[in-house]
């Protein structure tokens, strides 16, 4: 049986769309998307999942107040119920702690719109423009308890142009994210991603 992928989102869901498109083309095999979860009700990501015929549910973090573990337990329960073993954070704007991460050890991937460790956190393309870098990019990494701090799986570089603004640079970065995240999911499904301390080895 194929491995189950769960995708966590909070918003637009263009990375989710890239994953769904790759799934439709069989490019995630031996894995397939089984569940989409959003912590924000009514976001476009949920409609993208519905259009692809993938179950999509909302777990609103606000309903759990400060009890982050209870929020994470609910995410884990739903993912397990849908037989998910690999998780992609695709624009999921919450930090995850031990209650979640211990359920999927080294099997939670996040995509971030910068060449980490540069520009973690929010508004990474804006941070890159303000700093004045000539090259930025995107990173897929294994998730740990920090903010965009986990071991790096793959990165792609993106040039910064003189006339870029947030939107133009963000779009150029997202195009690379859409390529990189499905690729990393496939590598993970194939069992080719192995963490060795801070480093990730990708087996041939
Ligand atoms: C993506 O660019 C993703 O890298 C970023 O949010 C965007 C979501 O877009 N994530 C972070 O900044 C996490 N630190 P999407 O909803 O269209 O996929």
mmCIF file of N, CA and C in Angstrom, residues 121-181:
data_model
loop_
_atom_site.group_PDB
_atom_site.id
_atom_site.type_symbol
_atom_site.label_atom_id
_atom_site.label_comp_id
_atom_site.label_asym_id
_atom_site.label_seq_id
_atom_site.Cartn_x
_atom_site.Cartn_y
_atom_site.Cartn_z
ATOM 1 N N UNK A 121 11.430 32.810 9.720
ATOM 2 C CA UNK A 121 10.232 33.503 10.223
ATOM 3 C C UNK A 121 9.366 34.047 9.107
ATOM 4 N N UNK A 122 8.673 35.123 9.428
ATOM 5 C CA UNK A 122 7.675 35.682 8.502
ATOM 6 C C UNK A 122 8.345 36.577 7.451
ATOM 7 N N UNK A 123 7.669 36.752 6.319
ATOM 8 C CA UNK A 123 8.024 37.728 5.283
ATOM 9 C C UNK A 123 9.477 37.594 4.823
ATOM 10 N N UNK A 124 9.879 36.363 4.545
ATOM 11 C CA UNK A 124 11.278 36.135 4.158
ATOM 12 C C UNK A 124 11.672 36.881 2.868
ATOM 13 N N UNK A 125 10.835 36.917 1.821
ATOM 14 C CA UNK A 125 11.245 37.679 0.638
ATOM 15 C C UNK A 125 11.462 39.165 0.963
ATOM 16 N N UNK A 126 10.615 39.729 1.823
ATOM 17 C CA UNK A 126 10.779 41.136 2.219
ATOM 18 C C UNK A 126 12.078 41.318 3.000
ATOM 19 N N UNK A 127 12.369 40.361 3.885
ATOM 20 C CA UNK A 127 13.626 40.430 4.642
ATOM 21 C C UNK A 127 14.818 40.419 3.693
ATOM 22 N N UNK A 128 14.741 39.567 2.659
ATOM 23 C CA UNK A 128 15.859 39.459 1.703
ATOM 24 C C UNK A 128 16.041 40.766 0.932
ATOM 25 N N UNK A 129 14.918 41.374 0.524
ATOM 26 C CA UNK A 129 14.997 42.646 -0.208
ATOM 27 C C UNK A 129 15.571 43.741 0.682
ATOM 28 N N UNK A 130 15.102 43.810 1.924
ATOM 29 C CA UNK A 130 15.589 44.861 2.832
ATOM 30 C C UNK A 130 17.072 44.710 3.098
ATOM 31 N N UNK A 131 17.526 43.464 3.192
ATOM 32 C CA UNK A 131 18.942 43.236 3.503
ATOM 33 C C UNK A 131 19.821 43.571 2.312
ATOM 34 N N UNK A 132 19.245 43.380 1.103
ATOM 35 C CA UNK A 132 19.998 43.697 -0.105
ATOM 36 C C UNK A 132 20.773 42.539 -0.693
ATOM 37 N N UNK A 133 20.382 41.304 -0.365
ATOM 38 C CA UNK A 133 21.095 40.155 -0.952
ATOM 39 C C UNK A 133 20.840 40.089 -2.451
ATOM 40 N N UNK A 134 21.779 39.528 -3.167
ATOM 41 C CA UNK A 134 21.654 39.365 -4.628
ATOM 42 C C UNK A 134 21.041 38.025 -4.984
ATOM 43 N N UNK A 135 21.165 37.081 -4.074
ATOM 44 C CA UNK A 135 20.626 35.733 -4.294
ATOM 45 C C UNK A 135 19.866 35.323 -3.039
ATOM 46 N N UNK A 136 18.669 34.830 -3.237
ATOM 47 C CA UNK A 136 17.937 34.207 -2.133
ATOM 48 C C UNK A 136 17.424 32.867 -2.645
ATOM 49 N N UNK A 137 16.293 32.381 -2.156
ATOM 50 C CA UNK A 137 15.838 31.089 -2.658
ATOM 51 C C UNK A 137 14.830 30.449 -1.743
ATOM 52 N N UNK A 138 14.839 29.140 -1.725
ATOM 53 C CA UNK A 138 13.928 28.429 -0.825
ATOM 54 C C UNK A 138 14.621 27.192 -0.270
ATOM 55 N N UNK A 139 14.070 26.718 0.837
ATOM 56 C CA UNK A 139 14.642 25.591 1.577
ATOM 57 C C UNK A 139 13.539 24.624 1.958
ATOM 58 N N UNK A 140 13.792 23.345 1.758
ATOM 59 C CA UNK A 140 12.948 22.321 2.392
ATOM 60 C C UNK A 140 13.793 21.686 3.482
ATOM 61 N N UNK A 141 13.223 21.648 4.697
ATOM 62 C CA UNK A 141 13.983 21.103 5.831
ATOM 63 C C UNK A 141 13.100 20.210 6.689
ATOM 64 N N UNK A 142 13.764 19.332 7.441
ATOM 65 C CA UNK A 142 13.059 18.547 8.445
ATOM 66 C C UNK A 142 12.671 19.487 9.575
ATOM 67 N N UNK A 143 11.507 19.275 10.126
ATOM 68 C CA UNK A 143 11.007 20.210 11.135
ATOM 69 C C UNK A 143 11.455 19.781 12.524
ATOM 70 N N UNK A 144 12.005 20.764 13.259
ATOM 71 C CA UNK A 144 12.247 20.558 14.683
ATOM 72 C C UNK A 144 11.429 21.607 15.434
ATOM 73 N N UNK A 145 11.718 21.769 16.725
ATOM 74 C CA UNK A 145 10.843 22.637 17.516
ATOM 75 C C UNK A 145 11.124 24.126 17.308
ATOM 76 N N UNK A 146 12.197 24.445 16.594
ATOM 77 C CA UNK A 146 12.519 25.848 16.378
ATOM 78 C C UNK A 146 11.720 26.427 15.216
ATOM 79 N N UNK A 147 11.982 27.715 14.966
ATOM 80 C CA UNK A 147 11.323 28.384 13.844
ATOM 81 C C UNK A 147 12.256 28.315 12.642
ATOM 82 N N UNK A 148 11.974 27.398 11.708
ATOM 83 C CA UNK A 148 12.748 27.229 10.475
ATOM 84 C C UNK A 148 14.207 26.854 10.755
ATOM 85 N N UNK A 149 14.409 26.012 11.775
ATOM 86 C CA UNK A 149 15.778 25.680 12.200
ATOM 87 C C UNK A 149 16.200 24.243 11.882
ATOM 88 N N UNK A 150 15.310 23.402 11.374
ATOM 89 C CA UNK A 150 15.623 21.980 11.253
ATOM 90 C C UNK A 150 16.624 21.669 10.162
ATOM 91 N N UNK A 151 17.175 20.434 10.164
ATOM 92 C CA UNK A 151 18.178 20.024 9.170
ATOM 93 C C UNK A 151 17.672 20.181 7.731
ATOM 94 N N UNK A 152 18.558 20.709 6.889
ATOM 95 C CA UNK A 152 18.183 21.068 5.513
ATOM 96 C C UNK A 152 18.216 19.846 4.596
ATOM 97 N N UNK A 153 17.137 19.664 3.838
ATOM 98 C CA UNK A 153 17.068 18.566 2.867
ATOM 99 C C UNK A 153 17.558 19.057 1.499
ATOM 100 N N UNK A 154 16.910 20.056 0.941
ATOM 101 C CA UNK A 154 17.326 20.616 -0.354
ATOM 102 C C UNK A 154 17.077 22.123 -0.362
ATOM 103 N N UNK A 155 17.859 22.815 -1.165
ATOM 104 C CA UNK A 155 17.661 24.254 -1.353
ATOM 105 C C UNK A 155 17.749 24.594 -2.829
ATOM 106 N N UNK A 156 17.100 25.675 -3.221
ATOM 107 C CA UNK A 156 17.227 26.177 -4.590
ATOM 108 C C UNK A 156 17.477 27.670 -4.522
ATOM 109 N N UNK A 157 18.417 28.146 -5.337
ATOM 110 C CA UNK A 157 18.767 29.567 -5.342
ATOM 111 C C UNK A 157 17.903 30.322 -6.353
ATOM 112 N N UNK A 158 17.595 31.562 -6.006
ATOM 113 C CA UNK A 158 16.782 32.432 -6.872
ATOM 114 C C UNK A 158 17.452 33.807 -6.901
ATOM 115 N N UNK A 159 17.708 34.373 -8.092
ATOM 116 C CA UNK A 159 18.343 35.701 -8.138
ATOM 117 C C UNK A 159 17.368 36.795 -7.716
ATOM 118 N N UNK A 160 17.918 37.844 -7.111
ATOM 119 C CA UNK A 160 17.125 39.040 -6.803
ATOM 120 C C UNK A 160 17.402 40.064 -7.893
ATOM 121 N N UNK A 161 16.365 40.585 -8.521
ATOM 122 C CA UNK A 161 16.530 41.571 -9.583
ATOM 123 C C UNK A 161 16.410 42.987 -9.022
ATOM 124 N N UNK A 162 17.039 43.944 -9.712
ATOM 125 C CA UNK A 162 17.068 45.341 -9.229
ATOM 126 C C UNK A 162 15.670 45.884 -8.962
ATOM 127 N N UNK A 163 14.742 45.541 -9.836
ATOM 128 C CA UNK A 163 13.402 46.149 -9.733
ATOM 129 C C UNK A 163 12.401 45.259 -8.994
ATOM 130 N N UNK A 164 12.908 44.250 -8.260
ATOM 131 C CA UNK A 164 11.992 43.348 -7.545
ATOM 132 C C UNK A 164 11.265 44.062 -6.416
ATOM 133 N N UNK A 165 10.024 43.644 -6.198
ATOM 134 C CA UNK A 165 9.345 43.959 -4.942
ATOM 135 C C UNK A 165 8.940 42.626 -4.318
ATOM 136 N N UNK A 166 8.285 42.705 -3.149
ATOM 137 C CA UNK A 166 7.856 41.477 -2.447
ATOM 138 C C UNK A 166 7.169 40.498 -3.376
ATOM 139 N N UNK A 167 6.277 41.060 -4.210
ATOM 140 C CA UNK A 167 5.413 40.200 -5.024
ATOM 141 C C UNK A 167 6.210 39.498 -6.129
ATOM 142 N N UNK A 168 7.061 40.238 -6.823
ATOM 143 C CA UNK A 168 7.792 39.632 -7.950
ATOM 144 C C UNK A 168 8.830 38.629 -7.433
ATOM 145 N N UNK A 169 9.522 39.019 -6.359
ATOM 146 C CA UNK A 169 10.514 38.091 -5.796
ATOM 147 C C UNK A 169 9.817 36.876 -5.198
ATOM 148 N N UNK A 170 8.725 37.116 -4.476
ATOM 149 C CA UNK A 170 7.972 36.015 -3.860
ATOM 150 C C UNK A 170 7.488 35.019 -4.909
ATOM 151 N N UNK A 171 7.039 35.530 -6.047
ATOM 152 C CA UNK A 171 6.534 34.637 -7.103
ATOM 153 C C UNK A 171 7.663 33.790 -7.688
ATOM 154 N N UNK A 172 8.842 34.414 -7.862
ATOM 155 C CA UNK A 172 9.977 33.662 -8.417
ATOM 156 C C UNK A 172 10.428 32.573 -7.426
ATOM 157 N N UNK A 173 10.386 32.897 -6.143
ATOM 158 C CA UNK A 173 10.749 31.899 -5.123
ATOM 159 C C UNK A 173 9.716 30.773 -5.095
ATOM 160 N N UNK A 174 8.440 31.163 -5.157
ATOM 161 C CA UNK A 174 7.386 30.133 -5.055
ATOM 162 C C UNK A 174 7.486 29.113 -6.190
ATOM 163 N N UNK A 175 7.866 29.585 -7.388
ATOM 164 C CA UNK A 175 8.005 28.641 -8.509
ATOM 165 C C UNK A 175 9.019 27.548 -8.158
ATOM 166 N N UNK A 176 10.076 27.926 -7.461
ATOM 167 C CA UNK A 176 11.077 26.923 -7.036
ATOM 168 C C UNK A 176 10.545 26.053 -5.903
ATOM 169 N N UNK A 177 9.799 26.649 -4.996
ATOM 170 C CA UNK A 177 9.188 25.857 -3.916
ATOM 171 C C UNK A 177 8.301 24.756 -4.495
ATOM 172 N N UNK A 178 7.560 25.133 -5.549
ATOM 173 C CA UNK A 178 6.591 24.185 -6.127
ATOM 174 C C UNK A 178 7.290 22.983 -6.758
ATOM 175 N N UNK A 179 8.531 23.168 -7.126
ATOM 176 C CA UNK A 179 9.331 22.068 -7.686
ATOM 177 C C UNK A 179 9.958 21.243 -6.545
ATOM 178 N N UNK A 180 10.468 21.975 -5.548
ATOM 179 C CA UNK A 180 11.307 21.335 -4.522
ATOM 180 C C UNK A 180 10.504 20.507 -3.509
ATOM 181 N N UNK A 181 9.363 21.020 -3.082
ATOM 182 C CA UNK A 181 8.623 20.334 -2.013
ATOM 183 C C UNK A 181 8.093 18.966 -2.469
#
